[in-house]
Each structure stands twice: as C-alpha cells, then as structure tokens.
CSV table of C-alpha atoms and ligand atoms in Angstrom, one decimal:
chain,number,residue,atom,x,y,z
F,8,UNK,CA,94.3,63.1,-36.5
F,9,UNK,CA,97.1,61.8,-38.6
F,10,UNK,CA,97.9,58.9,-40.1
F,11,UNK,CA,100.7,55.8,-39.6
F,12,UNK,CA,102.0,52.8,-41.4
F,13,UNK,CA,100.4,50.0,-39.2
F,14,UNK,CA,96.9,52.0,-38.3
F,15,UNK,CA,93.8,52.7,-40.3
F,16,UNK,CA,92.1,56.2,-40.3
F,17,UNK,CA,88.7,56.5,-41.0
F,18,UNK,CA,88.1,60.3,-42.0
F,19,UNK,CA,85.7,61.5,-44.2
F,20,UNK,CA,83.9,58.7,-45.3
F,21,UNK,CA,80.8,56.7,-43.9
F,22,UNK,CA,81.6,55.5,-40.0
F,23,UNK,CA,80.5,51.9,-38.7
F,24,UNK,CA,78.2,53.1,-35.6
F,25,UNK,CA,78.2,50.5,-32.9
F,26,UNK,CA,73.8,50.2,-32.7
F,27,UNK,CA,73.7,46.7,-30.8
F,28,UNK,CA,76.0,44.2,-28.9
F,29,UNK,CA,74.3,40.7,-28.0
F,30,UNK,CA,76.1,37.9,-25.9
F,31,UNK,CA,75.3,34.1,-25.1
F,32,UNK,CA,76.9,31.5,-22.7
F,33,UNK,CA,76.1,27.7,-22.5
F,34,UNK,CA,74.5,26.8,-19.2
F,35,UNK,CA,76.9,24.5,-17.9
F,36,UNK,CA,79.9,25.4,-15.0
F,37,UNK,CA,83.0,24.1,-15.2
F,38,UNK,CA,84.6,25.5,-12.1
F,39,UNK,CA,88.0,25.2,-10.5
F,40,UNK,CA,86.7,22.7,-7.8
F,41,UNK,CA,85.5,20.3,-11.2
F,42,UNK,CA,89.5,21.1,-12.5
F,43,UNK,CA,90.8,20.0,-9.1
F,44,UNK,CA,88.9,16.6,-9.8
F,45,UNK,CA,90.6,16.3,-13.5
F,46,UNK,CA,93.9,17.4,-12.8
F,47,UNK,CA,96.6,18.3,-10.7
F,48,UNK,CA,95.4,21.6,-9.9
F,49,UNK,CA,93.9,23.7,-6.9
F,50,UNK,CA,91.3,26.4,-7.0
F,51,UNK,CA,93.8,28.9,-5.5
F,52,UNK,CA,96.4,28.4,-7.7
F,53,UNK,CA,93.8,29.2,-10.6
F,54,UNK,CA,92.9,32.3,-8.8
F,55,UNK,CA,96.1,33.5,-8.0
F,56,UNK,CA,97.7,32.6,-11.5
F,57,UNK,CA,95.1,33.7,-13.7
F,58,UNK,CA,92.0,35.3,-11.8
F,59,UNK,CA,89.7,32.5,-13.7
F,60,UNK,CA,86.9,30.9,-11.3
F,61,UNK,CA,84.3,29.3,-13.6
F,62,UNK,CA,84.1,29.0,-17.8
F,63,UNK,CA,81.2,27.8,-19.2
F,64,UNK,CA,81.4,24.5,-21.7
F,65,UNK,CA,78.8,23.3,-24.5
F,66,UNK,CA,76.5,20.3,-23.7
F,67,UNK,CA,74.7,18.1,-26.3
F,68,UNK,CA,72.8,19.9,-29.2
F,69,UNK,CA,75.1,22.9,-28.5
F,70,UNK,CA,77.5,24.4,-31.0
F,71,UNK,CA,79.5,27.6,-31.9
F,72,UNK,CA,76.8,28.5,-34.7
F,73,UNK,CA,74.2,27.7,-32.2
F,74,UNK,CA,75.8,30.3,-29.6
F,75,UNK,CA,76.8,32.7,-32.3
F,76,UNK,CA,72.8,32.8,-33.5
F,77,UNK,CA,71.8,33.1,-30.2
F,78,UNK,CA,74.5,36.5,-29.6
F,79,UNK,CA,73.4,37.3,-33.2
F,80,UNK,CA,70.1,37.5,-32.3
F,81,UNK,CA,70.4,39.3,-29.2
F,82,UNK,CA,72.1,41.9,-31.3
F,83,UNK,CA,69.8,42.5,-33.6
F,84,UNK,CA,66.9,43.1,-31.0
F,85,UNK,CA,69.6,45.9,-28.8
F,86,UNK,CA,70.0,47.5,-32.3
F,87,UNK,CA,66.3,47.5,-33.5
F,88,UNK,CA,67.2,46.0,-36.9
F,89,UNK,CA,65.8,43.0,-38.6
F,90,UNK,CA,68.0,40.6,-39.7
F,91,UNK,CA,66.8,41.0,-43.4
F,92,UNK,CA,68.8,44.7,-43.1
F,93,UNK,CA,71.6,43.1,-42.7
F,94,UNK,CA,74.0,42.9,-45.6
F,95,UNK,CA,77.6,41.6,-44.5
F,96,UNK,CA,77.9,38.7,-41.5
F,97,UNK,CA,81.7,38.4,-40.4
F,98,UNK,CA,82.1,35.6,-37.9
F,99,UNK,CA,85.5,35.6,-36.1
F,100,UNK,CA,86.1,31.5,-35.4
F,101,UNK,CA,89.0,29.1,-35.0
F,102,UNK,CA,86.4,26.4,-33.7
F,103,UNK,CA,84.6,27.1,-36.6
F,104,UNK,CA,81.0,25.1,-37.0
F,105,UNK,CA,82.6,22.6,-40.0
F,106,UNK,CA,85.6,22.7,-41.7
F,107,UNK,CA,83.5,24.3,-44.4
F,108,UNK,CA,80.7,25.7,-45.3
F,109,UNK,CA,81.5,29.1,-42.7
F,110,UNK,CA,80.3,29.9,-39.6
F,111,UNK,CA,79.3,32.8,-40.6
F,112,UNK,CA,76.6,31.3,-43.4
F,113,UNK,CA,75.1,29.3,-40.3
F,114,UNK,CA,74.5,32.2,-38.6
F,115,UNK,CA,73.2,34.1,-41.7
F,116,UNK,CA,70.7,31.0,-42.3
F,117,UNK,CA,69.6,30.7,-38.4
F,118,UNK,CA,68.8,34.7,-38.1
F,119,UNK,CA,67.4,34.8,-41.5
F,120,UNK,CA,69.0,37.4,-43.6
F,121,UNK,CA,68.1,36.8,-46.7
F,122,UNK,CA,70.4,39.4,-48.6
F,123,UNK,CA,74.0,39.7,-47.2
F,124,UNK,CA,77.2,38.1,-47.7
F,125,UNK,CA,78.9,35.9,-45.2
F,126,UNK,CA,82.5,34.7,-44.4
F,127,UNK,CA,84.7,33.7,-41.4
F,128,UNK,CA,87.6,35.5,-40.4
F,129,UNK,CA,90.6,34.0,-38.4
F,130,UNK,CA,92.8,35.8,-36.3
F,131,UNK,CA,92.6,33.9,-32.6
F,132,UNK,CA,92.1,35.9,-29.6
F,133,UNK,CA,92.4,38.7,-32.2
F,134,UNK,CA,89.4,37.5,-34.1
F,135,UNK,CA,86.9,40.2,-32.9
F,136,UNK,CA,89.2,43.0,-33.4
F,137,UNK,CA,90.1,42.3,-36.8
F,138,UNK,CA,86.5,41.9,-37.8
F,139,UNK,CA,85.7,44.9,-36.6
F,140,UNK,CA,88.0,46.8,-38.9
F,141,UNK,CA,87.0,44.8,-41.4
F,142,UNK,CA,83.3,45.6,-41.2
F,143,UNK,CA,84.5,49.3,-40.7
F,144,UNK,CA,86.1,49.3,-44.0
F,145,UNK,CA,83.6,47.5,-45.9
F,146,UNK,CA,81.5,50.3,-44.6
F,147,UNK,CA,83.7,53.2,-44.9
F,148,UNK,CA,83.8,51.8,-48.8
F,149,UNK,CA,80.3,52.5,-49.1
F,150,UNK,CA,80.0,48.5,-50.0
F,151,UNK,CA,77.7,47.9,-47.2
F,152,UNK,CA,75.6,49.8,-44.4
F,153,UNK,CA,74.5,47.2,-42.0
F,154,UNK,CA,77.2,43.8,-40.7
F,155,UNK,CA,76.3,41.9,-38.4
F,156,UNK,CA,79.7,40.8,-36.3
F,157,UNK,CA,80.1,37.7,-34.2
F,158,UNK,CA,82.9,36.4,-32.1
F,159,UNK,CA,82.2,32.7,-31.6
F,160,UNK,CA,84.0,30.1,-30.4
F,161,UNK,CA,83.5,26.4,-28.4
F,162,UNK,CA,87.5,26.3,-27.2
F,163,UNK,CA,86.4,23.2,-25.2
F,164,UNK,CA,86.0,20.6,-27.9
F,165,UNK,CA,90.0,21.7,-28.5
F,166,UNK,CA,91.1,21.8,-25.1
F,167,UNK,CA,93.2,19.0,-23.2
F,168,UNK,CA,91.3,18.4,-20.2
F,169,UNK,CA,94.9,16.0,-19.3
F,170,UNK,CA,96.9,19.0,-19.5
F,171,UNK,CA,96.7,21.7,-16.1
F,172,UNK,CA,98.9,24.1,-18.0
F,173,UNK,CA,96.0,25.1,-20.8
F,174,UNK,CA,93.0,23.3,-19.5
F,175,UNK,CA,92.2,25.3,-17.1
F,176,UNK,CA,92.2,29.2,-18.7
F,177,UNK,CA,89.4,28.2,-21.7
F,178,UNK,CA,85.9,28.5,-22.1
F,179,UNK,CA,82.9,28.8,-24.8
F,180,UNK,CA,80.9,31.2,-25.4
F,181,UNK,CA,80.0,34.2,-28.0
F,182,UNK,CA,79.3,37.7,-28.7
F,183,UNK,CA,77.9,40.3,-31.4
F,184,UNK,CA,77.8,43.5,-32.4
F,185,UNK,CA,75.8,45.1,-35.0
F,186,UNK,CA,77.6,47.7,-37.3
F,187,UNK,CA,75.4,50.7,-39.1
F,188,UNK,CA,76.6,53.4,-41.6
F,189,UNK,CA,76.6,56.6,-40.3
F,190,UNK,CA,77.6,60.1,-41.1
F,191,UNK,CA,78.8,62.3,-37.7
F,192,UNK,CA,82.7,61.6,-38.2
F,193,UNK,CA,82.5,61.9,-34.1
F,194,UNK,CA,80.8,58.3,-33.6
F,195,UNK,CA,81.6,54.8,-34.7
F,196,UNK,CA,85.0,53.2,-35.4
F,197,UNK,CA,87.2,55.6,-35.0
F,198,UNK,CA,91.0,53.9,-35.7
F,199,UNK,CA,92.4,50.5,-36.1
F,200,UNK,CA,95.4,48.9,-36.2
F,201,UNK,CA,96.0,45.3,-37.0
F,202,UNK,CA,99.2,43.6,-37.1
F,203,UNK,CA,100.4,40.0,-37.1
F,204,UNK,CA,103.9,37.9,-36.9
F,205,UNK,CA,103.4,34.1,-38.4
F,206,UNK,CA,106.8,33.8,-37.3
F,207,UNK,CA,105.5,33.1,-33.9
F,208,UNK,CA,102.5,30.2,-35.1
F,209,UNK,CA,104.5,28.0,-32.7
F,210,UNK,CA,103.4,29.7,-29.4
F,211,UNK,CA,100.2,29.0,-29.8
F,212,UNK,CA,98.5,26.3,-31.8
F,213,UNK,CA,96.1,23.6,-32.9
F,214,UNK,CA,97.7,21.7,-35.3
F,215,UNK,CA,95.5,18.6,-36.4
F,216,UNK,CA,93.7,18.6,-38.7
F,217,UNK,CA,94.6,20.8,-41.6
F,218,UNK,CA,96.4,19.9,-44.3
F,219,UNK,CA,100.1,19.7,-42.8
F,220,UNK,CA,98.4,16.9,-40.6
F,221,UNK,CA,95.5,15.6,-42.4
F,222,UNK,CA,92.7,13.1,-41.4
F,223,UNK,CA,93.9,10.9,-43.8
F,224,UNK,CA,97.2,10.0,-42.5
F,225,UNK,CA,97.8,8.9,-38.7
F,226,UNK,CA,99.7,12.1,-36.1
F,227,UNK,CA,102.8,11.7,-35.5
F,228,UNK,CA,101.4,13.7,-32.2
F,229,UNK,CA,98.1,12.7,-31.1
F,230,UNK,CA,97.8,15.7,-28.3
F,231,UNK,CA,97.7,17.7,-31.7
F,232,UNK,CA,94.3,18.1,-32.2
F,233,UNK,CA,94.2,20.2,-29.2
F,234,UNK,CA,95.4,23.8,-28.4
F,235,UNK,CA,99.3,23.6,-27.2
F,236,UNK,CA,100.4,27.0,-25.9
F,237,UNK,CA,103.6,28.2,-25.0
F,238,UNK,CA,102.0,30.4,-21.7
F,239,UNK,CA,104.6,32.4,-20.2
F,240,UNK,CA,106.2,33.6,-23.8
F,241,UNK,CA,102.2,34.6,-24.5
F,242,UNK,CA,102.2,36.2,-21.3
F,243,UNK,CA,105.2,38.5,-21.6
F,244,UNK,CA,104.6,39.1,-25.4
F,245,UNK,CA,100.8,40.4,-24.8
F,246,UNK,CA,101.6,42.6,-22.0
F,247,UNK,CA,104.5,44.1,-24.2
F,248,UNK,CA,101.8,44.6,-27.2
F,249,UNK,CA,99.2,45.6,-25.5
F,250,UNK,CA,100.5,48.7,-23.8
F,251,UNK,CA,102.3,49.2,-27.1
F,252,UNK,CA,99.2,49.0,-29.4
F,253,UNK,CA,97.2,51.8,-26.5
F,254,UNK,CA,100.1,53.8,-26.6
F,255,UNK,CA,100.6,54.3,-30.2
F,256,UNK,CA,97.3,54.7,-30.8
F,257,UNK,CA,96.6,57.6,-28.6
F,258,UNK,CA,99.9,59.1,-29.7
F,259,UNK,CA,98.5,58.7,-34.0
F,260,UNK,CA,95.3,59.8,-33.0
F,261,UNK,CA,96.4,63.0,-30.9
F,262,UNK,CA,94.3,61.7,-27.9
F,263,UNK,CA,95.6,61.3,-24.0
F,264,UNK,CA,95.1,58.2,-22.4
F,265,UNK,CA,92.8,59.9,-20.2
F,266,UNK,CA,90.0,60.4,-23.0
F,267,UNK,CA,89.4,56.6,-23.5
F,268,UNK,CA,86.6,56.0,-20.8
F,269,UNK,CA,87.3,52.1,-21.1
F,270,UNK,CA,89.8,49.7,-22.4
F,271,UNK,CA,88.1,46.0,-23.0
F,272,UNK,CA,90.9,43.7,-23.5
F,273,UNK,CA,90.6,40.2,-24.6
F,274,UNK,CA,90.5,38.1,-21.6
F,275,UNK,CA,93.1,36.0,-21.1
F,276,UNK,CA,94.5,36.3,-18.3
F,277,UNK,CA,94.1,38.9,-15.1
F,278,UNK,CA,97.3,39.3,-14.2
F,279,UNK,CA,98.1,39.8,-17.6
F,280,UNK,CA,95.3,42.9,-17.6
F,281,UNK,CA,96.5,44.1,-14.1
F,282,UNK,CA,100.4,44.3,-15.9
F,283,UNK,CA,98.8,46.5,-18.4
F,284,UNK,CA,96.8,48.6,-16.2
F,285,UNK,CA,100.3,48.9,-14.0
F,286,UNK,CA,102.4,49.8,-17.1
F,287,UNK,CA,99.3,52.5,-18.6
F,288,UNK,CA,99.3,53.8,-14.9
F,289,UNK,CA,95.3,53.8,-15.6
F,290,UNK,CA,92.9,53.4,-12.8
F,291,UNK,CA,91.8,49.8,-12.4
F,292,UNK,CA,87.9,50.4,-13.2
F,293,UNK,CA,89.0,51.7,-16.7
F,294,UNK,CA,89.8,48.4,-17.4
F,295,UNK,CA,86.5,45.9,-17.9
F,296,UNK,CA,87.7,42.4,-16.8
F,297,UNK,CA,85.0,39.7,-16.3
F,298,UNK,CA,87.8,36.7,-16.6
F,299,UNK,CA,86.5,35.4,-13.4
F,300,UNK,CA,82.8,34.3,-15.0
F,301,UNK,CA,84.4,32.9,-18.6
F,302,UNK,CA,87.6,32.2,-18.6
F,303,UNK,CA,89.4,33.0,-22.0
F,304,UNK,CA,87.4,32.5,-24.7
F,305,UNK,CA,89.6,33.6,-27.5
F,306,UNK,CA,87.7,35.9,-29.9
F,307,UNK,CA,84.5,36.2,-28.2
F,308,UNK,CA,85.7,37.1,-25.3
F,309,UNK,CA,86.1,41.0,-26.2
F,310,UNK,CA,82.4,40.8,-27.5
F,311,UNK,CA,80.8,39.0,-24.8
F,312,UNK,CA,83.0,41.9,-22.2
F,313,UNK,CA,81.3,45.0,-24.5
F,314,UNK,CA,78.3,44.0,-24.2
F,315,UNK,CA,78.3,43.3,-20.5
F,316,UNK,CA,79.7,46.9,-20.1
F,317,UNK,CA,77.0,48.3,-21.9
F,318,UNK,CA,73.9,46.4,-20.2
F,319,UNK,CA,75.5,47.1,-17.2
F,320,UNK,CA,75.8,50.7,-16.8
F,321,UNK,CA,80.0,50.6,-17.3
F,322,UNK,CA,79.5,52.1,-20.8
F,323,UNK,CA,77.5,54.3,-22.1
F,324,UNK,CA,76.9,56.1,-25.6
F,325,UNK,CA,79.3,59.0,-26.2
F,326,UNK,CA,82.1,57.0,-24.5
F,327,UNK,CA,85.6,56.4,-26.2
F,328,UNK,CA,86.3,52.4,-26.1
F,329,UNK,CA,89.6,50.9,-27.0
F,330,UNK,CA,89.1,47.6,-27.8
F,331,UNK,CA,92.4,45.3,-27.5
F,332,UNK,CA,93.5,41.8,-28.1
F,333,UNK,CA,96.8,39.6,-28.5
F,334,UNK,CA,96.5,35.8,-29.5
F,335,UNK,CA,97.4,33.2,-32.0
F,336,UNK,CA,98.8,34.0,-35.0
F,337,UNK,CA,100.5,35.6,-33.5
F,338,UNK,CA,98.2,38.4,-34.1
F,339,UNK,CA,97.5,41.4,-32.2
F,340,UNK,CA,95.2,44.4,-32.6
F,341,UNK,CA,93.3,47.3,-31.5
F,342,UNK,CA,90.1,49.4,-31.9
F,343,UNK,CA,88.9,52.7,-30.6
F,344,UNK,CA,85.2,53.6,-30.9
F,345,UNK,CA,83.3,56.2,-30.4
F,346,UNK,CA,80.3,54.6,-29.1
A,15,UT7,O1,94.7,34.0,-25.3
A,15,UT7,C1,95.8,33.3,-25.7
A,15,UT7,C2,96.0,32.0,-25.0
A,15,UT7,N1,96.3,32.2,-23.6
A,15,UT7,C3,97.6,32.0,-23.1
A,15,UT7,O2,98.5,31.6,-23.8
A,15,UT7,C4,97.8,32.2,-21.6
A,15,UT7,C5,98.9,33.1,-21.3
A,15,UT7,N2,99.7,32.6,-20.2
A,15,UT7,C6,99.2,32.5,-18.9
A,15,UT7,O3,98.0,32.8,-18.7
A,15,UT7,C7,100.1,31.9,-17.9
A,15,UT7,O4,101.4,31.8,-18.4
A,15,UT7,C8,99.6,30.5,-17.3
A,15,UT7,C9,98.4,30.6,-16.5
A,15,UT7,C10,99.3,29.6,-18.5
A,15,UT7,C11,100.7,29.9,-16.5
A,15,UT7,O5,101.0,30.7,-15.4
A,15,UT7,P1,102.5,31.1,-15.0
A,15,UT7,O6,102.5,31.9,-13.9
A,15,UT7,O7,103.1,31.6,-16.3
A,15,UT7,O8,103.1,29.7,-14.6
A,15,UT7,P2,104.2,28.8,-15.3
A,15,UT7,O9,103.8,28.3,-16.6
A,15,UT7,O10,105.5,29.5,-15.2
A,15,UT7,O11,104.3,27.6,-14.3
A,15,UT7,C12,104.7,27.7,-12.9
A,15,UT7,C13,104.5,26.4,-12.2
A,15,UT7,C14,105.1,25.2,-12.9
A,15,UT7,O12,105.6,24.3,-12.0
A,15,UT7,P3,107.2,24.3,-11.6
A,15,UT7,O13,107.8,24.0,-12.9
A,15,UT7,O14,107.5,25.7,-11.1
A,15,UT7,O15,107.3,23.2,-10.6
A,15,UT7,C15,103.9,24.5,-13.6
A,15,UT7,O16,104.1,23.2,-13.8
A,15,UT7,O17,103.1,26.1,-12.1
A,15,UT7,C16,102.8,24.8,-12.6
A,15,UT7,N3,101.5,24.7,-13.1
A,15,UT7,C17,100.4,24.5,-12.4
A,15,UT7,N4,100.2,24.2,-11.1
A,15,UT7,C18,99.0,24.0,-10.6
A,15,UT7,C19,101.1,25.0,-14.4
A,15,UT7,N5,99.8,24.9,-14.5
A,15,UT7,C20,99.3,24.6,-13.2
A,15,UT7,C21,98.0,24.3,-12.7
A,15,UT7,N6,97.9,24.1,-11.4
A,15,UT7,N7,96.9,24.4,-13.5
C-alpha cells in the first residue's frame, strides 16, 4: 500500500476492529400511499424516481438520542462489551438531540459509560464515514481502544411535508458500530479518505436556526427551518464522487475492484446507487441497497445498511467493505474495512 494527499493509511499502528453494529427504527410507516394524501405525488413516481417505498418517522416520547441509545445498545450486546469499556462515543448528527449539550453525551449517559469522552460530529450524509475515520485515528493514536459510533438522525422534524421534491426521500432512524483496538494489520479500518467543498453549502441545507438566522430575530424565509435541496445537482455530483472516491481508493491501495466483497453506500437514492453500479461495471448484489424500507436517512443510513448486511448473512467476517457516502457540506467520503 501507498499513500496519497486526500487518503489516510493506517500501517503499523493499532487497527479499529469492527466487533459490533446495532441498528433501531421507530415503529411508525410513512409510506408512498400516506405521501400521495399530503402532496402532489404518486406511489409510482416515488418508485420509479428514487426506489423509496416506506421511511420510518418518530412518534411522541421518541428522539434521535432515544434511537441512537437504542442502536448503541444493540451494539454493545453484538460486540460482547459493556458499555463501561467504552472510552470514546462519536455520534454523527445534524438533527442533533439539543442545540447543546451533544448527542453524543445522551447516548453516553443512557448506555452508561462511565469513563469515555463524547462529542458530535457533523458531516451530513457523510456523518458515519467521517466518524469512522475519526474513531480509527483516535485508535491508531493509541488514545483510545474501545468507541462506540452512532449515526443518528430524526430528518423528519426538518423535513417539508408541503414540499414533494424533498419530502418524500427522508426518514429516521439510527445505527452503531463498536470499534476495538487490535493488532493483525489485515483486519479493521483499512483506508479512509475524507474530503469536503463548503463552496457548495447551498445545495443542500437547513438554514434556521443558527446564528446567521437566529431565534431571536424573525426569517426572512420561513421554509428555512427545513432541509432545501437542490436534487438533481446532488444527483449528478454523488454519482461523479462516488465512483471517483471507489476508484481512487482501490488504485492508492493496490487493490482490484473485484476484492471489495461489498460496497454500502449511503442511501439516497437507487437510481443514484444503480448509476454507480453501471459506471464500477460491478454486479448489482455487491452493492447493499435497502432504500426501499428507509428512505434516506442521512448519516445513519450507512450504519443501519452494515448492520443489516451482517445479521443477514450478506457480510461476513474476513470480508473487504467499502463504505461510501456523499451529502451536505458538501462532504463526501469513503472507508474500506476489513471486517
Ligand atoms: O442525501 C443527500 C440528500 N438527497 C438528495 O439531495 C437527493 C438527490 N436527488 C434525487 O434523489 C432526485 O434528484 C429527486 C428524487 C429529488 C428528484 O428526481 P429527478 O429525477 O431529479 O426529478 P426532477 O427534480 O428533475 O423533477 C422532474 C419532475 C419535475 O416536474 P417538471 O418540471 O418536469 O414538470 C418535478 O416538479 O418531477 C416533478 N416532481 C415530482 N412529481 C411527482 C418532483 N418531485 C415530485 C414528486 N412527485 N414527489
């Protein structure tokens, strides 16, 4: 392996062994029939467009700590470790519990580890990615031997249920992985690469209520405290960095595309996935897509996809996993693990 500007190697030092994944959904549908009742939309054009046929949305007494907990918790049991192991929590958010304190304290308070650090991390779609690397490093540093992951997010209490262009792809729900120092330089995070353009915040955004437009003084655009996304510049943008990101990392890391065993890509769209597939010339079940169930829910979606491949016999330990995501920010980035 080799090394480039954008990617980060991890040779030599400790590796961050996937040893658990742990996903939760609220209970309650929202289906395309229920869309077709709020605006002017149609079940097939839903299908057809974006591959989406339910999402799941909080009720009452539900949260994105209380789903983050729950994936947490599930977590902890797959990987046999007890929550007071645990000594760094990194919860990817941008429907984060409160404005303050983090997510990611919530979630360290509700599973009860006692001795660990805690912060939220916000990269969008690209959340889960990016805190995967980041728990890698911490790891690779020595600073830390057990994090506990968690993509969370409640993308409904930020959606525009008036507007059919956006309302229809999001969803809520969250996932978890937990991270262990290990020694064989074969397993664990192998390679990341992170990148970001702020250049493009405008093609996807919630713009209400930080401090550009604070509570304190009326919006000049009420619609901005929801999600406005510019969809087909998204569209073209992730398909072009997508294959981009796969392609450069098996090119850095001296690998064909035929030795990843599965690509999990943040799900935002399956039409989107299927261009990728297309332009990788990869066979279509070496892509995991479970868009259909959850809509897009932006950095937990990649989580909550892991851990359905590995409970459901699509993954299995020894298997090379790239994990890949595009989204707000713009941010986009990519992970391969060793599982
Ligand atoms: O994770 C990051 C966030 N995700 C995204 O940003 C999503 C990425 N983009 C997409 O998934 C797709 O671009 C969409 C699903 C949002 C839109 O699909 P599209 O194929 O790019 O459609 P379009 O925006 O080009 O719109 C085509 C037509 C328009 O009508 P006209 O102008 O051709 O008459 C839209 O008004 O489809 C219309 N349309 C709809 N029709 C029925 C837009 N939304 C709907 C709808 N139902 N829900």
């Amino acid at each position: 392996m080799t090394e480039n500007d954008s990617g980060q190697m991890f040779q030599g030092v400790k590796r961050a062994v996937v040893a658990g994944t742990g996903s939760a959904v609220p209970a309650k549908i929202l289906n395309n029939a229920d869309l077709e009742k709020m605006v002017d939309t149609s079940d097939e054009w839903i299908v057809t467009r974006t591959g989406i046929k339910e999402r799941r949305i909080i009720s009452e007494g539900e949260s994105t700590a209380s789903l983050a907990i729950e994936a947490a918790e599930k977590a902890l049991k797959d990987a046999k470790v007890s929550a007071k192991e645990v000594d760094l929590i990194i919860c990817s958010t941008i429907t984060p519990e409160m404005v303050f304190p983090a997510t990611a304290c919530f979630v360290q308070d509700g599973i009860g580890a006692a001795h660990c650090c805690a912060f939220d991390l916000a990269a969008a779609c690209s959340g889960f990615t990016y805190a995967v690397a980041s728990a890698a490093s911490f790891i690779a540093a020595g600073q830390h031997k057990t994090a506990l992951i968690v993509g969370a997010e409640t993308l409904s209490t930020i959606t525009n249920y008036e507007d059919r262009g956006s309302c229809i792809l999001f969803g809520d729900g969250a996932g978890a992985m937990v991270l262990k120092a290990g020694d064989d330089q074969e397993r664990g995070v192998l390679y990341s690469s992170l990148h970001a353009d702020g250049g493009g915040w405008q093609t996807l955004s919630c713009q209400a209520y930080g401090s550009r437009n604070p509570v304190s003084r009326p919006l000049a655009n009420p619609d901005s405290v929801y999600m406005e996304i510019n969809g087909r510049e998204t569209y073209q943008l992730a398909v072009r960095r997508i294959v981009d990101l796969v392609n450069e990392s098996c090119r850095v890391c001296g690998l064909s595309i035929d030795d990843i065993a599965m690509i999990v890509p943040h799900q935002m769209n399956a039409r989107i996935i299927e261009s990728v597939v297309k332009r990788l010339r990869i066979p279509d079940e070496k892509m995991y897509v479970n868009i259909d169930k959850y809509g897009n829910t932006s950095s937990a979606s990649i989580a909550i996809a892991l851990d359905e491949a590995l409970h459901n016999g699509h993954l299995k330990k020894g298997d090379l996993v790239a994990l890949v995501a595009f989204g707000a920010g713009l941010t986009w980035a990519l992970n391969l693990i060793r599982l």
